[in-house]
Each structure stands twice: as structure tokens, then as C-alpha cells.
XYZ file of C-alpha atoms in Angstrom:
699
model
C 0.429 -0.157 -0.043
C 0.839 3.402 -1.341
C 2.137 5.666 2.184
C 0.393 8.065 2.284
C 1.771 11.117 2.328
C 0.793 15.496 1.962
C 1.976 17.753 -0.873
C 1.539 21.249 -2.060
C -0.403 22.134 -5.216
C 2.545 24.491 -5.631
C 5.432 22.877 -6.226
C 9.218 24.185 -5.118
C 9.785 26.136 -8.839
C 6.354 27.178 -8.450
C 6.875 28.999 -4.916
C 9.872 30.383 -6.115
C 8.081 31.777 -9.498
C 5.384 33.297 -6.726
C 8.131 34.643 -4.779
C 9.875 36.751 -7.533
C 6.218 37.623 -8.228
C 5.430 39.365 -4.647
C 8.707 40.752 -4.477
C 9.820 41.810 -7.750
C 7.094 42.135 -10.269
C 3.878 43.288 -8.052
C 6.008 46.211 -7.206
C 6.851 47.299 -10.500
C 3.270 47.207 -12.160
C 2.344 48.960 -9.184
C 4.536 51.593 -9.840
C 3.513 51.496 -13.330
C -0.036 52.185 -12.404
C 1.319 55.077 -10.203
C 3.239 56.344 -12.825
C 0.406 55.863 -16.327
C -2.261 57.658 -13.280
C 0.059 61.151 -12.901
C 0.612 60.974 -16.269
C -2.904 60.898 -17.152
C -3.284 63.246 -15.573
C -1.327 65.437 -16.236
C -1.994 64.828 -19.686
C -6.029 66.166 -18.838
C -5.386 68.818 -17.565
C -2.881 69.932 -21.037
C -6.911 68.936 -22.776
C -4.407 65.488 -24.092
C -8.025 63.930 -23.717
C -7.151 60.767 -25.691
C -3.917 60.258 -24.672
C -5.316 60.615 -21.199
C -8.094 57.867 -21.897
C -5.965 55.303 -23.048
C -3.304 55.639 -20.165
C -5.907 55.194 -17.642
C -7.144 51.855 -19.445
C -3.492 50.624 -19.691
C -3.632 51.376 -16.063
C -6.841 49.238 -15.358
C -5.450 46.219 -17.694
C -2.938 46.198 -14.972
C -4.607 45.689 -12.158
C -6.742 43.733 -13.340
C -4.249 41.136 -13.823
C -2.779 42.194 -10.540
C -6.572 41.127 -9.339
C -6.521 37.925 -11.055
C -3.691 36.575 -10.145
C -4.847 37.329 -6.833
C -7.587 34.843 -6.710
C -5.425 32.772 -8.366
C -3.262 32.592 -4.896
C -5.954 32.189 -2.808
C -6.893 28.991 -3.700
C -3.452 27.294 -2.432
C -4.596 24.835 -0.289
C -2.899 21.710 1.603
C -4.069 18.652 -0.267
C -4.058 14.963 0.166
C -2.779 12.600 -2.661
C -1.388 9.590 -3.238
C 2.717 10.718 -3.491
C 3.773 13.150 -5.916
C 5.247 16.728 -5.035
C 7.922 18.204 -4.226
C 7.860 18.891 -0.817
C 6.847 15.926 2.146
C 5.090 17.983 4.951
C 5.326 15.546 7.436
C 8.656 17.350 8.773
C 6.533 20.534 8.942
C 3.570 18.278 11.118
C 5.669 17.458 13.582
C 7.327 20.818 14.073
C 3.718 22.142 15.180
C 2.813 22.151 18.870
C -0.344 21.608 18.478
C -2.414 18.012 17.392
C -2.760 17.574 13.475
C -4.661 14.844 11.978
C -5.113 15.041 7.591
C -8.055 12.898 7.191
C -9.191 11.350 3.927
C -12.715 11.824 2.486
C -14.246 8.924 4.754
C -12.914 10.151 7.889
C -9.778 7.933 8.439
C -6.196 9.478 9.544
C -3.335 9.645 6.467
C -1.116 12.400 8.813
C -1.114 13.138 12.056
C 1.847 15.267 13.630
C 4.174 14.366 16.162
C 2.206 16.131 19.018
C -1.295 14.493 18.030
C 0.417 11.545 18.818
C 2.396 12.380 22.248
C -0.804 14.370 23.218
C -3.261 10.907 22.719
C -0.448 8.747 24.761
C -0.585 6.798 20.962
C 2.252 5.811 18.511
C 2.007 8.059 15.684
C 2.231 4.525 13.155
C -0.699 3.638 15.127
C -3.042 6.573 14.922
C -2.548 6.469 10.293
C -5.677 4.555 9.262
C -7.771 5.354 12.222
C -11.021 7.080 12.222
C -10.684 10.753 13.472
C -13.959 9.397 15.728
C -11.933 7.056 17.362
C -9.809 9.936 18.966
C -12.222 13.281 18.710
C -16.126 13.009 19.618
C -17.480 15.100 17.356
C -20.790 12.784 16.175
C -22.417 13.912 18.846
C -24.795 11.029 18.047
C -24.544 11.453 14.391
C -23.253 9.326 11.534
C -19.528 10.503 9.074
C -21.273 11.210 6.303
C -23.470 13.692 8.603
C -20.870 15.148 10.107
C -18.508 15.403 6.820
C -21.794 16.717 4.802
C -22.569 19.669 7.936
C -18.887 20.774 7.831
C -18.418 20.849 3.979
C -21.436 23.280 3.910
C -20.168 25.178 6.377
C -18.610 29.024 5.438
C -16.301 28.564 8.716
C -14.396 25.581 10.486
C -16.529 23.993 13.026
C -14.762 23.955 16.824
C -15.453 22.393 20.122
C -14.461 21.688 23.575
C -14.367 18.215 24.789
C -12.825 15.923 27.596
C -10.528 12.686 27.162
C -8.437 11.013 30.149
C -9.285 14.504 32.207
C -7.423 16.314 29.523
C -9.176 18.982 27.597
C -8.982 19.728 24.553
C -10.066 22.290 21.383
C -10.297 20.999 17.932
C -10.928 22.998 15.025
C -12.269 20.534 11.649
C -12.612 21.776 7.950
C -12.531 20.178 4.769
C -9.243 20.488 2.189
C -9.490 21.387 -1.152
C -7.751 21.475 -4.597
C -7.372 24.551 -7.038
C -10.846 23.481 -9.020
C -12.631 23.351 -5.595
C -12.791 19.857 -5.003
C -12.348 17.983 -1.442
C -9.915 16.025 -1.384
C -10.134 15.004 2.451
C -10.641 17.008 5.957
C -8.232 18.605 8.382
C -8.132 18.412 12.313
C -6.493 20.859 14.635
C -6.812 20.051 18.147
C -4.997 21.699 21.313
C -4.695 20.751 24.906
C -6.568 23.316 27.002
C -6.426 21.888 30.283
C -4.706 24.716 31.825
C -6.528 27.700 30.517
C -10.071 25.953 31.818
C -8.773 25.604 35.257
C -7.727 29.385 34.943
C -11.483 29.857 33.749
C -12.968 28.325 36.060
C -10.550 29.710 38.544
C -11.383 33.237 37.620
C -15.052 31.962 37.477
C -15.158 30.860 41.249
C -13.255 34.325 42.063
C -15.599 36.137 40.851
C -18.292 34.627 42.613
C -16.227 34.976 45.907
C -15.764 38.485 45.316
C -19.248 38.471 43.900
C -20.511 36.793 47.626
C -18.470 38.777 49.499
C -19.640 42.126 48.053
C -23.143 41.424 47.943
C -23.216 39.955 52.372
C -20.489 42.354 53.511
C -21.266 43.547 56.677
C -20.756 47.344 55.712
C -21.803 49.523 52.697
C -20.382 49.102 49.480
C -20.891 50.331 45.800
C -18.894 49.970 42.424
C -18.341 53.345 40.688
C -17.187 54.353 37.049
C -14.293 56.067 37.040
C -16.698 59.197 35.473
C -19.343 58.905 38.005
C -22.234 56.376 37.606
C -22.752 54.075 40.234
C -22.414 50.220 39.071
C -23.897 47.965 41.670
C -24.027 48.539 45.588
C -24.654 45.430 47.884
C -27.664 45.006 50.414
C -25.894 46.244 53.549
C -25.217 49.887 51.528
C -29.340 49.587 50.515
C -29.993 49.043 53.926
C -27.332 52.331 55.173
C -29.437 54.773 52.690
C -32.427 53.036 52.806
C -33.193 52.695 49.201
C -33.376 49.816 47.012
C -30.408 49.203 44.058
C -32.394 50.736 41.354
C -33.020 54.106 42.830
C -29.485 53.807 43.767
C -27.867 53.372 40.557
C -29.940 56.588 38.824
C -28.802 58.753 41.482
C -25.193 60.437 41.235
C -23.102 59.662 44.274
C -22.733 63.483 44.516
C -26.639 63.652 45.453
C -26.086 61.621 48.175
C -23.409 63.581 49.881
C -23.557 66.197 52.338
C -23.490 69.871 50.231
C -20.976 71.057 52.753
C -19.092 67.480 52.955
C -18.404 66.985 49.041
C -15.428 69.481 48.595
C -13.413 67.779 51.433
C -14.445 64.280 49.669
C -13.296 64.912 46.215
C -9.472 66.827 47.844
C -8.795 63.618 49.514
C -9.943 61.447 46.811
C -7.609 63.720 44.435
C -5.323 63.696 46.751
C -4.788 59.379 46.834
C -4.833 59.543 43.214
C -2.388 62.494 43.141
C -0.221 60.331 45.768
C -0.836 56.834 43.623
C -1.909 55.782 47.332
C -4.187 52.656 47.543
C -7.218 54.421 49.084
C -8.908 57.585 50.857
C -10.258 58.061 53.732
C -12.692 60.476 54.654
C -15.251 61.093 57.125
C -18.549 63.076 55.340
C -22.675 63.012 56.375
C -24.775 60.639 53.784
C -29.027 61.485 52.844
C -30.593 59.050 53.964
C -34.177 58.571 52.286
C -36.190 60.250 55.051
C -33.641 63.306 53.839
C -31.665 63.627 57.321
C -28.526 63.349 57.303
C -26.475 60.465 59.182
C -22.386 60.899 59.896
C -20.386 57.873 58.077
C -16.949 56.422 57.409
C -15.986 56.672 54.132
C -13.334 54.125 53.020
C -12.635 54.560 47.728
C -9.832 52.805 46.705
C -9.041 53.094 42.834
C -9.000 50.135 40.722
C -6.755 51.559 37.954
C -6.402 49.805 34.165
C -2.883 48.259 32.784
C -2.502 52.182 31.521
C -2.545 53.441 34.979
C -5.930 55.040 34.472
C -8.568 54.928 36.959
C -11.475 52.206 35.557
C -13.513 52.346 38.903
C -14.082 53.133 42.491
C -14.667 50.640 45.068
C -16.576 52.911 47.751
C -16.853 51.697 51.546
C -19.510 52.934 53.440
C -19.546 52.529 57.553
C -22.388 54.524 59.378
C -20.696 56.142 62.578
C -23.450 56.787 63.994
C -23.697 54.636 66.567
C -20.144 54.803 67.443
C -20.305 58.073 67.870
C -23.287 57.800 70.908
C -20.773 54.728 72.156
C -18.367 58.292 71.739
C -20.076 60.300 73.296
C -21.387 57.798 76.421
C -17.367 57.244 76.747
C -16.687 60.829 77.014
C -19.052 61.276 79.556
C -17.828 58.254 81.528
C -14.120 60.244 81.440
C -16.047 63.385 83.016
C -17.577 61.416 85.663
C -14.104 59.418 86.785
C -12.690 63.117 85.914
C -14.925 64.735 88.087
C -14.780 61.896 91.058
C -10.726 63.200 91.408
C -11.973 66.440 91.805
C -14.143 65.680 95.037
C -11.647 66.140 96.999
C -10.923 69.711 95.490
C -14.195 70.857 95.440
C -14.592 69.619 98.856
C -12.000 71.508 100.896
C -12.948 74.697 98.702
C -16.532 74.694 99.532
C -15.208 74.357 103.083
C -13.253 77.419 103.250
C -16.590 79.147 101.214
C -18.718 77.911 104.065
C -16.832 78.849 106.868
C -15.804 82.529 105.969
C -19.727 82.905 105.059
C -20.372 80.820 109.083
C -18.476 83.768 110.317
C -19.531 86.606 108.720
C -23.251 85.449 109.749
C -22.644 85.052 113.254
C -20.372 88.468 113.414
C -23.291 90.108 111.565
C -26.153 88.232 114.773
C -23.608 89.450 117.188
C -24.506 93.285 116.879
C -20.739 94.370 117.243
C -19.868 95.649 113.915
C -21.848 98.648 113.645
C -23.514 99.738 110.398
C -20.145 99.997 108.630
C -19.334 96.754 109.177
C -22.184 94.887 108.769
C -22.270 96.510 104.971
C -18.590 94.745 104.965
C -19.701 91.796 106.167
C -22.402 91.424 103.963
C -20.203 92.517 101.031
C -18.144 89.467 101.460
C -21.059 87.201 102.243
C -21.673 87.766 98.702
C -18.340 87.390 97.210
C -18.217 83.895 98.786
C -21.706 83.262 97.413
C -20.264 84.333 94.084
C -16.933 82.195 94.393
C -19.177 79.020 95.553
C -22.030 79.524 92.709
C -18.604 79.811 90.036
C -17.251 76.513 91.654
C -20.765 74.839 91.086
C -20.785 76.187 87.709
C -17.578 75.124 86.196
C -18.202 71.514 88.063
C -21.298 70.842 86.295
C -20.093 72.327 82.850
C -17.702 69.348 83.198
C -19.843 67.142 84.352
C -22.334 67.174 82.213
C -23.844 65.645 78.550
C -24.833 67.787 75.906
C -24.343 66.539 72.161
C -21.610 67.559 69.981
C -21.737 71.258 69.098
C -19.344 73.116 67.346
C -18.792 76.663 67.803
C -16.303 79.331 67.451
C -13.931 78.907 70.174
C -10.601 81.065 71.717
C -8.401 78.658 72.673
C -6.515 80.997 75.269
C -10.202 81.399 76.813
C -11.225 78.183 77.283
C -7.383 77.685 78.940
C -8.747 80.120 80.981
C -11.896 79.092 82.036
C -10.842 75.513 82.565
C -7.390 76.187 84.381
C -9.104 76.639 87.630
C -10.591 73.115 87.613
C -7.506 71.468 86.480
C -5.640 72.918 89.128
C -7.305 70.635 91.783
C -6.064 67.837 89.352
C -2.784 68.031 90.021
C -1.223 67.727 93.075
C 0.928 70.176 95.420
C 3.906 68.400 94.543
C 3.608 69.852 90.682
C 4.211 73.456 89.854
C 1.347 74.292 87.013
C 1.741 76.803 85.174
C 0.266 78.466 81.627
C 2.366 80.112 78.560
C -0.426 81.382 75.917
C 0.107 83.065 72.865
C -1.100 86.320 73.171
C -4.252 87.511 71.407
C -6.928 85.065 70.018
C -6.388 81.493 68.898
C -9.742 80.876 67.218
C -11.239 76.931 66.161
C -14.554 75.668 65.465
C -15.509 73.240 67.851
C -17.252 71.579 70.808
C -15.882 73.316 73.708
C -17.047 70.339 75.786
C -15.119 68.071 74.161
C -11.814 70.154 73.837
C -11.994 70.580 77.906
C -12.303 66.182 78.613
C -9.292 66.647 75.955
C -7.207 69.152 78.451
C -8.334 67.145 81.233
C -7.053 63.863 79.961
C -3.730 64.941 79.167
C -3.496 66.986 82.167
C -4.422 63.485 84.813
C -1.729 61.554 81.892
C 0.720 64.689 82.716
C 0.232 64.486 86.885
C 0.072 60.689 86.659
C 3.716 60.096 85.149
C 4.865 62.868 87.753
C 4.762 60.277 91.266
C 7.224 62.749 92.743
C 6.472 65.621 91.961
C 7.765 68.321 88.416
C 6.513 70.876 86.257
C 3.551 70.658 84.529
C 2.780 73.829 81.735
C -0.523 74.369 79.270
C 0.218 76.508 76.518
C -0.966 77.801 73.560
C 0.336 78.901 69.811
C 0.294 78.851 66.106
C 2.210 76.512 63.803
C 4.129 77.756 61.058
C 0.704 77.958 58.831
C -0.970 79.250 61.122
C -3.182 76.819 62.847
C -3.800 77.436 66.603
C -2.986 74.116 68.849
C -2.685 73.637 72.279
C 0.582 71.907 73.928
C 0.675 70.030 77.270
C 4.279 69.811 78.579
C 5.402 67.861 81.791
C 8.808 67.022 82.893
C 7.924 63.207 84.214
C 9.208 59.279 82.966
C 8.827 59.758 79.689
C 7.512 57.091 77.447
C 9.641 54.058 75.884
C 10.361 54.263 72.257
C 8.488 50.551 72.168
C 5.811 51.714 73.554
C 5.278 54.924 71.784
C 2.939 54.129 69.200
C 0.941 52.555 70.770
C -0.166 54.606 73.554
C -3.400 55.825 71.741
C -4.858 52.421 71.382
C -8.105 51.755 73.513
C -7.531 50.336 76.789
C -3.739 50.113 76.379
C -2.084 51.779 79.502
C 0.858 51.290 82.080
C -0.736 52.627 85.403
C -2.478 50.303 87.791
C -5.984 48.517 87.087
C -7.076 51.067 89.606
C -5.523 54.358 88.169
C -6.423 53.822 84.882
C -9.079 52.209 82.123
C -6.125 53.034 78.825
C -8.641 54.923 77.067
C -8.004 58.651 78.287
C -5.475 59.144 75.108
C -8.076 56.787 72.828
C -10.864 59.358 73.412
C -8.469 62.383 73.103
C -6.955 60.536 69.675
C -10.620 60.295 68.706
C -11.636 63.351 70.179
C -8.806 65.736 67.557
C -9.186 63.905 64.685
C -13.184 64.175 64.388
C -12.160 68.141 64.467
C -9.755 67.628 61.748
C -6.647 68.064 63.874
C -3.156 65.927 64.560
C -1.621 64.984 67.983
C 2.149 65.489 68.007
C 3.951 63.664 70.070
C 7.257 64.800 71.358
C 9.040 62.322 74.507
C 11.672 60.684 75.897
C 13.016 58.358 78.474
C 13.467 61.047 81.577
C 13.269 63.614 79.546
C 9.591 64.231 79.800
C 6.304 64.470 77.744
C 4.995 67.569 75.045
C 1.059 66.472 73.572
C 0.421 69.570 71.047
C -3.160 69.441 69.318
C -3.335 71.202 66.557
C -6.575 72.229 65.188
C -8.021 73.986 61.993
C -8.369 77.556 62.289
C -12.081 78.880 62.846
C -13.562 80.085 59.099
C -15.872 83.035 61.771
C -12.930 84.030 64.246
C -15.235 87.203 65.561
C -17.122 85.846 67.772
C -15.050 83.579 69.085
C -14.168 85.205 72.881
C -18.109 85.646 72.658
C -18.621 82.332 72.096
C -16.396 80.596 74.989
C -16.459 83.245 78.071
C -19.061 81.050 80.139
C -20.231 84.019 82.748
C -22.724 86.588 81.633
C -22.435 90.267 82.994
C -25.094 90.620 86.296
C -27.639 92.802 85.726
C -27.484 95.812 87.532
C -28.354 94.607 91.619
C -30.640 97.580 92.825
C -33.428 97.320 90.102
C -36.164 99.657 90.320
C -39.891 98.303 91.551
C -42.320 97.322 89.624
C -45.992 97.317 90.357
C -48.735 95.393 90.627
C -47.369 92.148 89.039
C -49.178 88.246 89.883
C -46.409 86.291 89.895
C -47.442 82.282 90.957
C -44.399 80.837 92.459
C -43.369 77.150 92.257
C -40.931 75.793 94.331
C -40.216 72.591 96.778
C -38.305 73.752 99.137
C -39.479 75.782 101.216
C -36.709 78.236 102.301
C -35.989 78.822 98.956
C -40.104 79.658 98.393
C -40.596 81.787 101.499
C -37.441 84.136 100.496
C -38.423 83.950 96.521
C -41.817 85.500 97.795
C -40.427 88.351 100.004
C -37.975 89.364 97.341
C -40.596 89.523 94.945
C -43.168 90.920 97.257
C -40.054 93.644 98.124
C -40.208 94.649 94.456
C -43.459 95.107 93.817
C -45.239 92.656 92.800
C -48.249 90.155 93.626
C -46.862 86.580 94.435
C -49.311 83.031 95.089
C -46.900 80.850 96.313
C -47.077 76.747 95.717
C -45.353 74.052 96.980
C -45.998 71.105 94.432
C -47.977 71.000 90.529
C -50.959 69.690 92.847
C -50.912 72.837 94.803
C -50.666 75.175 91.986
C -53.510 72.979 90.084
C -55.867 73.857 92.481
C -55.433 77.333 92.499
C -58.696 79.631 91.363
C -58.584 80.619 87.623
C -59.706 84.077 88.581
C -57.495 86.951 89.337
C -55.175 85.187 85.941
C -51.664 85.226 86.871
C -49.218 86.998 84.540
C -45.638 84.955 85.358
C -44.774 81.468 86.468
C -41.170 80.941 88.440
C -41.060 77.288 88.661
C -38.187 75.282 89.237
C -37.795 72.863 86.965
C -36.994 69.697 88.576
C -40.171 69.326 90.563
C -41.611 65.933 92.534
C -43.310 64.116 89.984
C -42.774 66.143 86.835
C -41.391 68.530 85.025
C -41.296 72.780 85.571
C -42.121 72.642 81.560
C -45.067 70.288 82.010
C -46.786 72.055 84.633
C -46.012 74.965 82.505
C -47.935 73.903 79.724
C -51.059 72.935 81.873
C -51.428 76.144 83.657
C -51.299 77.569 80.234
C -54.391 75.638 78.552
C -55.746 77.779 82.076
C -53.995 80.891 80.999
C -52.765 81.549 78.068
C -50.936 84.774 77.862
C -48.546 83.054 81.327
C -45.110 84.309 80.745
C -43.096 81.631 82.150
C -39.592 81.308 83.638
C -37.920 77.883 84.718
C -35.033 77.687 87.218
C -32.441 75.223 87.514
C -29.035 74.415 89.053
C -28.547 72.678 85.892
C -28.232 73.720 82.242
C -30.910 73.779 80.165
C -30.879 70.192 78.096
C -31.541 70.423 74.574
C -35.582 70.866 73.940
C -35.619 73.212 76.583
C -33.157 75.346 75.196
C -35.301 75.173 71.839
C -38.183 76.481 73.726
C -36.297 79.273 74.968
C -34.438 80.664 71.745
C -38.237 80.496 70.157
C -39.044 83.531 73.265
C -41.560 80.203 74.664
C -39.418 80.501 77.935
C -37.121 82.078 80.156
C -34.408 80.825 82.541
C -32.402 81.729 85.468
C -29.432 79.671 86.524
C -29.588 78.831 90.015
C -27.980 80.750 92.504
C -29.367 83.781 91.133
C -29.176 87.281 92.871
C -32.178 90.114 93.870
C -31.069 91.911 90.283
C -30.911 89.040 88.285
C -34.460 87.889 89.585
C -35.881 91.376 89.261
C -34.402 91.657 85.794
C -35.633 88.143 84.164
C -38.907 88.875 85.654
C -38.871 92.621 83.568
C -37.399 90.542 80.638
C -40.426 88.345 80.391
C -43.508 90.923 81.006
C -41.565 92.618 78.106
C -41.268 89.935 75.427
C -44.869 88.231 76.243
C -43.154 84.328 76.716
């Protein structure tokens, strides 16, 4: 039997002729065509139309000849034949890294590449004469005749993927024809794609894992295109924003941020992109479906293309409302802890005040001072009362639980207002001093939180100097104009090995009974929340300096007034009023009687009640013009009593009295003009002025 061979339709001499045609003849013909075209154009411009037409005709003939040659060369095929030809392509088949079968029209293998034999694990010689369907399952239950007919009619080679002995192959199957278009056999090309399939499977698994991690992440996540459109959001973000994904995909991300926070977000993201940082973090307020804004922490990662340009952003959103509530609770706990440390110092001061007042009152009662001495003793008692009032007010300010509120503050005034209380936190063997920079150092901040920063740093500094030392609170400006607070001590310093951990929650080197490890952590959170930073300078036996650098206030003109706590007192002896009917409700009998006597001395008509029930039993006529009531009454608030009495006397003016600062609802009532407020203790002048103001305002 003749050995099957693979030949070319073109012999080697024919190939050389084709090469000569490609390398020499075709370029020459194209050059002649170009020159003929140029000359034809020139002849036409000169009016030589006949000559131009002849040249164009010649050009068209040359192009037609080239086209015919191209059509002939296009039909060159690999043919299957019983010998003959100059080139044996078996060596060519063995050079290809993929599997190749040459088939006769019946589907029998007439030639196979070495890679095909190795891939199938069958000797190359044993493949010849076998049917292709024994190795490539392309039939799908059909006969060879059906397969051959379908492949012959197809406009492109048929492809399929199949598995054999754990190995995946991709096969391409097409007809082999001679120059006349007659079918002479078939060619099959196949290659091992196991690695590609495994890679594709791994990619799909990775995509499924990412999709699951994205969808079920406990924090909100969104994919946002480089130019703004939202591509996808997860379930957590739907819950946070209170909107379904279908709505969020139609809303521009910028429309979900508070307008005042948008410039900061853009600046942070742009800076991260400029510095090629992996992510940008910022805090901003987002808009819920209800229209309310809530705080959140944003982390934006930039996913880049191969050329470095931004492709899309992965945005993580974590609502920090609960975290802020927890931080406020921690702040309050820290305040109460500090107040506990202040208790002994405050008790000492109060004992001194009470001692002075008791002696002066006893001197007054003895009748030995005379008119001038009695007046001096009374003035001294009043001074002691004012000092006690200031002490109580500071203590209440330190221990209060107010919501966070940013306002213009002067750091120098803040230090001056808190220094007296801070001194009580420092043992007698520590020298306490202040080094303020002259002028105003204005920031936008929450007074209560910044006071807590000072308290925590002073306590920390005092604890670092059990044997005594110096503690200095200072203020100043950085080179860029940013104001700062500093607390410097001459204590033991912080070792290098723990320096990076001092701001970690619950990290402390103090005994359990002296610290929780939350003081400096809270300081860091407060300062970061104010957009500031903490600079720490320390060394073993070299002391420690904490510098709190804060952004300058946007509107510093009101900082001094906002920071000042003590309002100016009205004149001590106001003019008397006449005929105003005032109802006084106070459960403390001594205070109630004193108020009645003073108001009557000022010319008012006064009725008193010791409880809300007693006030409710009073006759409706004649009506009262002013209600002066304690805020904290037995079983009821003064605001609730006022609301009930206004049903009887609609024009009733209301003045609340309390030793506590008003909370947020009462502040809103005061700002709206529906209530007035007297902070206990108050003197006669303040009481008279408040009554006159209530009558004048109608509140």
C-alpha cells in the first residue's frame, strides 16, 4: 500500500515563481500604474483627453491582471494525495506544537503530527488508518457522512471542546480542497486547553467569591465608574441609605453627600489619586431616604487599568451614628471619672467658703459690727456666694452630657476658663502654669470635648510625675497659622517600644485602679473628629509634650464671646415694679419663702405653691401673668406644669429655675421665645431683670 503523503499544489519551482512575483513583479506593476495615473492626470490638464484615456485604460488592465493573480493564489490548499510533489510536509507537521490530523474523505487518518500522538498517548504510526471519531468525539450521535456534509457546507471551520482522560482539548475541523474546489479530505487541529479551563474556572470562582463577599459584606459597598455612574451596590448599603439598588443606580453619588462635605471628599480622593495611594479615607454626612443626614466613614479604593488610568472605584461606607453615641458615652464616663478625682478638691474649697460665710453671719448676728462693719460683712458673704456659684457652675459644665456642637472658640479663653478646675487635678508637689500666646487663637470646635482633651492630658501628665515636677499648658500657632494647645510635663517620658501604642484603646501602663487605657484613645478620637492632629514629643526621663493642632476657625470674630461662660450680671438694685401677679412654684420651703419676700419687696403680687398639684388647685381668676417655677419638681417637670397652666392662662409668661444647664429641648423653647431661664443660684438683681424681661417679651 502506498504511504500517504501530504503535498502542496504548488511545486518548489512554482513557489519560487510566486516569490519572484511578490517581491519584484507586483511592486514594479504598482509603480507603473502610479506613473500612468500621474501622466494621465497631467495629459487631462493639458487637454490631451485621448492620451489620458489610453493611459487610464492601460492602468486598469494592469490592476485587473493583479486581481486575477490574487484570486488564483487564494485557492492554494493543502491536499491529500498518493505521492508526487516536491515537498513532504511530515516534517512540517512534526514541528507544530499542537495536534494535527489529515483525513481522507471517509474520515480515516492519513497523517498525524507528533504532538497529536504524544497528546493522545498513541504511537504516531498506529494513528494512521484509524478513524478520527476514535479520538475526537465530534459526532454527537451522528454518522460520519452527516458530519462530513455539515462541515463541508459550513462557511467556517467547526470547533468544539471535549475531555479525554482528564485532559481538555479544543478542536477545529474543516475541509481540504484542491484548486478547482474539489474536496480531497479534511484537516483537524486540536490543542490541550486544560490549563486555560482551569484558569477560567479559577477566575469564575474568584468572581463568585468576590460577588458573594461584596453582596453579603457587613458594611455598605458600591462600585462606581471613573466618571461617576454607580455600577452596583450591596445589600448593606441599601439598608444604610434606605433605598433599593434600582434607585441608587439612578442617583449620582455626589447627590447622596451633604453639600458642605462634598469639597472635602473630592479633595481627599484627588489627593490619594495624585499620590497613587491605595485608598482614600474621609468622614462625611450622607443623606438617608428620609432626607435626614447621618455621619459615616468612607473608604474609597481606586481600581486602575493597565495604563494607570482610573477604571472604577470601590467605595466602603460605614454608618458611624452608633459609634458616635458610644464615643459620647465614653466621653461622659471619662468626665464623671474626672469629676470623682475633683471631689476632694471641690469639698476643700466649699469648706473654706462655708467657713468664711458662717463666721461673717455670726458676726452679723452678734450686733457688734455697726452699720459700716455689717455692710462689709454682707459684701464678703456675697463674694463667697459668688465664688461658690462659680465653682458649682464649673463642676456642672465638666460633668454635663451635652450633644456635640461646633462653635467658634478662643483657645486662650478656653484654657483660662478651665485652668482653675484643672489645678485641682494636680497634686501640690507639681508646679502648674500656663503659657498662652497673646491674642486670639480661634478654632471651630465643641467646647465640652476640647475641655475633656485638656482634662485627660493633664491627668495623664500628673500621673507621670508621682515624685513631683512641672506641668505647663500652652497655646500657640504653627507655621501655617493653625492654632494649637500643648500640655508639657517633666515626667518619666514614654519609652520608644510603646510610643506607637499609647493611643490604642485599653492600652495602659498604670495600675488597674488608676486607669482604663481609654484617656488618650478618647483624645485621639476627639482631635481627629475636629480635623486636627496630635504631635507627640517624648523621651525616657525627658518628659512628654502633647501638641493638639486644630484647623483655624472659619469665623473667628465671635470666638471670644462664645468661649466666655459667665454672663454679665444685671444691676444689683433694680427699680421696683407694681401689680404684677406672679405664681411661684418651688418645693424647697426656704427658697420659696425667700422668693416670695423678695418679689413682694420688688412690688409684685405673689402667690406660692409647694408642688404642681397645689398650683393646679388655685382658682382661675384673677389670672397670673408670670409663672416662676423650679424645673425639677416632685413627680413632674416644670415645663409640663407650665404647659398645663397655660391651658388656664394662655398669656402666662414662664420662667424656669434650675441649678442645671438647660438641655436641648428646653434650649429650643428658650430660643423660640416660649420660655425664659434662670440659672441657680441667682441674686435679687438677676431675678428682677428676668421678670421684667419676661413681661416685656411676652414669653
